[in-house]
Amino acid sequence: MSSETQVKTEKSNAEWRSELTPEQYYVTREHGTERAFTGPNWNTKDDGLYSCVCCGNPLFKSDTKFDSGTGWPSFFAPVEKHAVAEYKDRSFFMTRTEIRCADCDAHLGHVFEDGPRPTGLRYCMNGTALKFERQ
């Protein structure tokens, strides 16, 4: 879906709380971070699709996933350019690029420029923010 035609999923905090687990709400709506090596699918190697746990927007394919050694699911590219949105994050006395779902603004994680070819990017995502479907 192109960014010109995409309609944002908007819900109240109460609606999000009723649909998500407490940990999913903390990570996706409060911009939290799960502890390394504890989230779902950080070490999954199966073929499939990773979607937003909040709205179901397709985000990453398993063929772009790699083992970064960080304890979080890492990908070198989103399923399509407009699947995710980038925001400046100046928390914790540093500047990083936050990644959110382009459909519902769920916090997913951050992107770094230390990934593998062909992009050189590492989308370091919270597994709690992702729903995995085997294909």
mmCIF file of C-alpha atoms in Angstrom:
data_model
loop_
_atom_site.group_PDB
_atom_site.id
_atom_site.type_symbol
_atom_site.label_atom_id
_atom_site.label_comp_id
_atom_site.label_asym_id
_atom_site.label_seq_id
_atom_site.Cartn_x
_atom_site.Cartn_y
_atom_site.Cartn_z
ATOM 1 C CA MET A 1 0.000 0.000 0.000
ATOM 2 C CA SER A 2 1.473 3.376 -0.907
ATOM 3 C CA SER A 3 1.922 6.101 1.671
ATOM 4 C CA GLU A 4 -0.550 8.322 -0.244
ATOM 5 C CA THR A 5 -3.432 5.869 0.228
ATOM 6 C CA GLN A 6 -2.518 4.372 3.584
ATOM 7 C CA VAL A 7 -4.997 5.091 6.368
ATOM 8 C CA LYS A 8 -3.517 5.065 9.881
ATOM 9 C CA THR A 9 -4.976 2.721 12.481
ATOM 10 C CA GLU A 10 -5.970 4.904 15.409
ATOM 11 C CA LYS A 11 -7.260 3.638 18.753
ATOM 12 C CA SER A 12 -7.472 5.008 22.256
ATOM 13 C CA ASN A 13 -5.039 3.871 24.947
ATOM 14 C CA ALA A 14 -7.916 1.950 26.536
ATOM 15 C CA GLU A 15 -8.575 0.087 23.282
ATOM 16 C CA TRP A 16 -4.877 -0.778 22.856
ATOM 17 C CA ARG A 17 -4.689 -1.965 26.492
ATOM 18 C CA SER A 18 -7.696 -4.250 25.994
ATOM 19 C CA GLU A 19 -6.214 -5.832 22.843
ATOM 20 C CA LEU A 20 -2.555 -6.243 23.849
ATOM 21 C CA THR A 21 -0.760 -8.059 26.642
ATOM 22 C CA PRO A 22 0.824 -5.759 29.258
ATOM 23 C CA GLU A 23 4.278 -6.368 27.737
ATOM 24 C CA GLN A 24 3.057 -5.718 24.175
ATOM 25 C CA TYR A 25 1.441 -2.475 25.340
ATOM 26 C CA TYR A 26 4.600 -1.385 27.169
ATOM 27 C CA VAL A 27 6.839 -2.007 24.146
ATOM 28 C CA THR A 28 4.595 -0.798 21.320
ATOM 29 C CA ARG A 29 2.588 2.035 22.895
ATOM 30 C CA GLU A 30 4.993 3.261 25.623
ATOM 31 C CA HIS A 31 8.191 2.847 23.553
ATOM 32 C CA GLY A 32 9.626 0.234 25.877
ATOM 33 C CA THR A 33 12.291 -2.387 25.236
ATOM 34 C CA GLU A 34 12.205 -6.059 26.141
ATOM 35 C CA ARG A 35 15.302 -7.576 27.721
ATOM 36 C CA ALA A 36 17.735 -9.122 25.246
ATOM 37 C CA PHE A 37 17.317 -12.856 24.567
ATOM 38 C CA THR A 38 13.836 -12.911 26.202
ATOM 39 C CA GLY A 39 11.399 -11.810 23.487
ATOM 40 C CA PRO A 40 9.570 -14.085 21.082
ATOM 41 C CA ASN A 41 11.282 -15.217 17.888
ATOM 42 C CA TRP A 42 14.670 -13.603 18.508
ATOM 43 C CA ASN A 43 16.284 -16.881 17.392
ATOM 44 C CA THR A 44 13.583 -18.211 15.016
ATOM 45 C CA LYS A 45 15.046 -19.437 11.744
ATOM 46 C CA ASP A 46 11.818 -20.627 10.078
ATOM 47 C CA ASP A 47 10.517 -19.165 6.814
ATOM 48 C CA GLY A 48 7.706 -16.698 7.345
ATOM 49 C CA LEU A 49 6.472 -13.177 7.722
ATOM 50 C CA TYR A 50 6.810 -10.813 10.681
ATOM 51 C CA SER A 51 3.862 -8.430 11.112
ATOM 52 C CA CYS A 52 2.940 -5.711 13.589
ATOM 53 C CA VAL A 53 1.400 -7.242 16.717
ATOM 54 C CA CYS A 54 -0.946 -4.242 17.001
ATOM 55 C CA CYS A 55 -2.441 -3.939 13.503
ATOM 56 C CA GLY A 56 -1.132 -6.856 11.413
ATOM 57 C CA ASN A 57 0.794 -4.650 8.960
ATOM 58 C CA PRO A 58 3.443 -6.844 7.198
ATOM 59 C CA LEU A 59 6.887 -5.607 8.268
ATOM 60 C CA PHE A 60 9.747 -8.059 7.605
ATOM 61 C CA LYS A 61 10.304 -11.312 5.700
ATOM 62 C CA SER A 62 12.372 -14.087 7.227
ATOM 63 C CA ASP A 63 14.806 -14.017 4.297
ATOM 64 C CA THR A 64 16.011 -10.595 5.533
ATOM 65 C CA LYS A 65 16.527 -11.808 9.124
ATOM 66 C CA PHE A 66 20.042 -12.429 10.412
ATOM 67 C CA ASP A 67 21.735 -13.304 13.697
ATOM 68 C CA SER A 68 23.162 -10.032 14.981
ATOM 69 C CA GLY A 69 24.176 -11.534 18.330
ATOM 70 C CA THR A 70 22.206 -8.818 20.140
ATOM 71 C CA GLY A 71 19.335 -10.963 21.445
ATOM 72 C CA TRP A 72 16.666 -9.154 19.417
ATOM 73 C CA PRO A 73 15.256 -10.109 16.014
ATOM 74 C CA SER A 74 17.362 -8.264 13.427
ATOM 75 C CA PHE A 75 16.617 -7.661 9.741
ATOM 76 C CA PHE A 76 18.511 -5.888 6.953
ATOM 77 C CA ALA A 77 15.378 -4.523 5.198
ATOM 78 C CA PRO A 78 11.624 -4.114 5.728
ATOM 79 C CA VAL A 79 9.166 -5.975 3.503
ATOM 80 C CA GLU A 80 8.634 -2.687 1.635
ATOM 81 C CA LYS A 81 10.022 0.806 2.088
ATOM 82 C CA HIS A 82 6.769 2.286 3.399
ATOM 83 C CA ALA A 83 6.003 -0.526 5.888
ATOM 84 C CA VAL A 84 7.955 1.269 8.610
ATOM 85 C CA ALA A 85 8.481 4.906 9.564
ATOM 86 C CA GLU A 86 11.641 6.487 10.984
ATOM 87 C CA TYR A 87 11.784 9.006 13.847
ATOM 88 C CA LYS A 88 14.684 10.704 15.626
ATOM 89 C CA ASP A 89 15.090 9.309 19.151
ATOM 90 C CA ARG A 90 17.186 11.461 21.478
ATOM 91 C CA SER A 91 16.547 9.490 24.669
ATOM 92 C CA PHE A 92 19.291 8.194 26.979
ATOM 93 C CA PHE A 93 21.749 10.959 25.980
ATOM 94 C CA MET A 94 22.201 9.637 22.420
ATOM 95 C CA THR A 95 20.642 10.075 18.990
ATOM 96 C CA ARG A 96 19.208 6.982 17.342
ATOM 97 C CA THR A 97 16.664 6.273 14.620
ATOM 98 C CA GLU A 98 13.483 4.787 16.046
ATOM 99 C CA ILE A 99 11.413 2.473 13.845
ATOM 100 C CA ARG A 100 7.621 2.439 14.111
ATOM 101 C CA CYS A 101 4.899 0.636 12.205
ATOM 102 C CA ALA A 102 3.801 2.968 9.401
ATOM 103 C CA ASP A 103 0.168 1.893 9.875
ATOM 104 C CA CYS A 104 -0.386 2.311 13.637
ATOM 105 C CA ASP A 105 2.760 4.043 14.981
ATOM 106 C CA ALA A 106 3.657 1.066 17.194
ATOM 107 C CA HIS A 107 7.221 1.324 18.498
ATOM 108 C CA LEU A 108 9.170 -1.594 17.013
ATOM 109 C CA GLY A 109 12.820 -0.838 17.788
ATOM 110 C CA HIS A 110 15.712 1.033 16.146
ATOM 111 C CA VAL A 111 17.773 0.874 12.966
ATOM 112 C CA PHE A 112 21.569 1.026 12.921
ATOM 113 C CA GLU A 113 24.125 1.278 10.117
ATOM 114 C CA ASP A 114 26.121 -1.809 11.103
ATOM 115 C CA GLY A 115 24.150 -4.511 9.305
ATOM 116 C CA PRO A 116 25.076 -6.932 6.540
ATOM 117 C CA ARG A 117 24.918 -6.493 2.793
ATOM 118 C CA PRO A 118 23.074 -5.614 0.693
ATOM 119 C CA THR A 119 21.751 -2.656 2.765
ATOM 120 C CA GLY A 120 24.283 -2.324 5.575
ATOM 121 C CA LEU A 121 21.351 -1.745 7.945
ATOM 122 C CA ARG A 122 20.344 -3.571 11.122
ATOM 123 C CA TYR A 123 16.689 -3.198 12.022
ATOM 124 C CA CYS A 124 16.902 -4.265 15.671
ATOM 125 C CA MET A 125 13.288 -5.019 16.620
ATOM 126 C CA ASN A 126 11.514 -6.016 19.805
ATOM 127 C CA GLY A 127 10.140 -9.529 19.306
ATOM 128 C CA THR A 128 7.175 -8.570 21.493
ATOM 129 C CA ALA A 129 6.139 -6.024 18.823
ATOM 130 C CA LEU A 130 6.132 -8.654 16.067
ATOM 131 C CA LYS A 131 3.759 -11.484 15.177
ATOM 132 C CA PHE A 132 5.396 -14.324 13.235
ATOM 133 C CA GLU A 133 3.512 -16.454 10.725
ATOM 134 C CA ARG A 134 5.256 -19.476 9.184
ATOM 135 C CA GLN A 135 4.975 -19.820 5.423
#
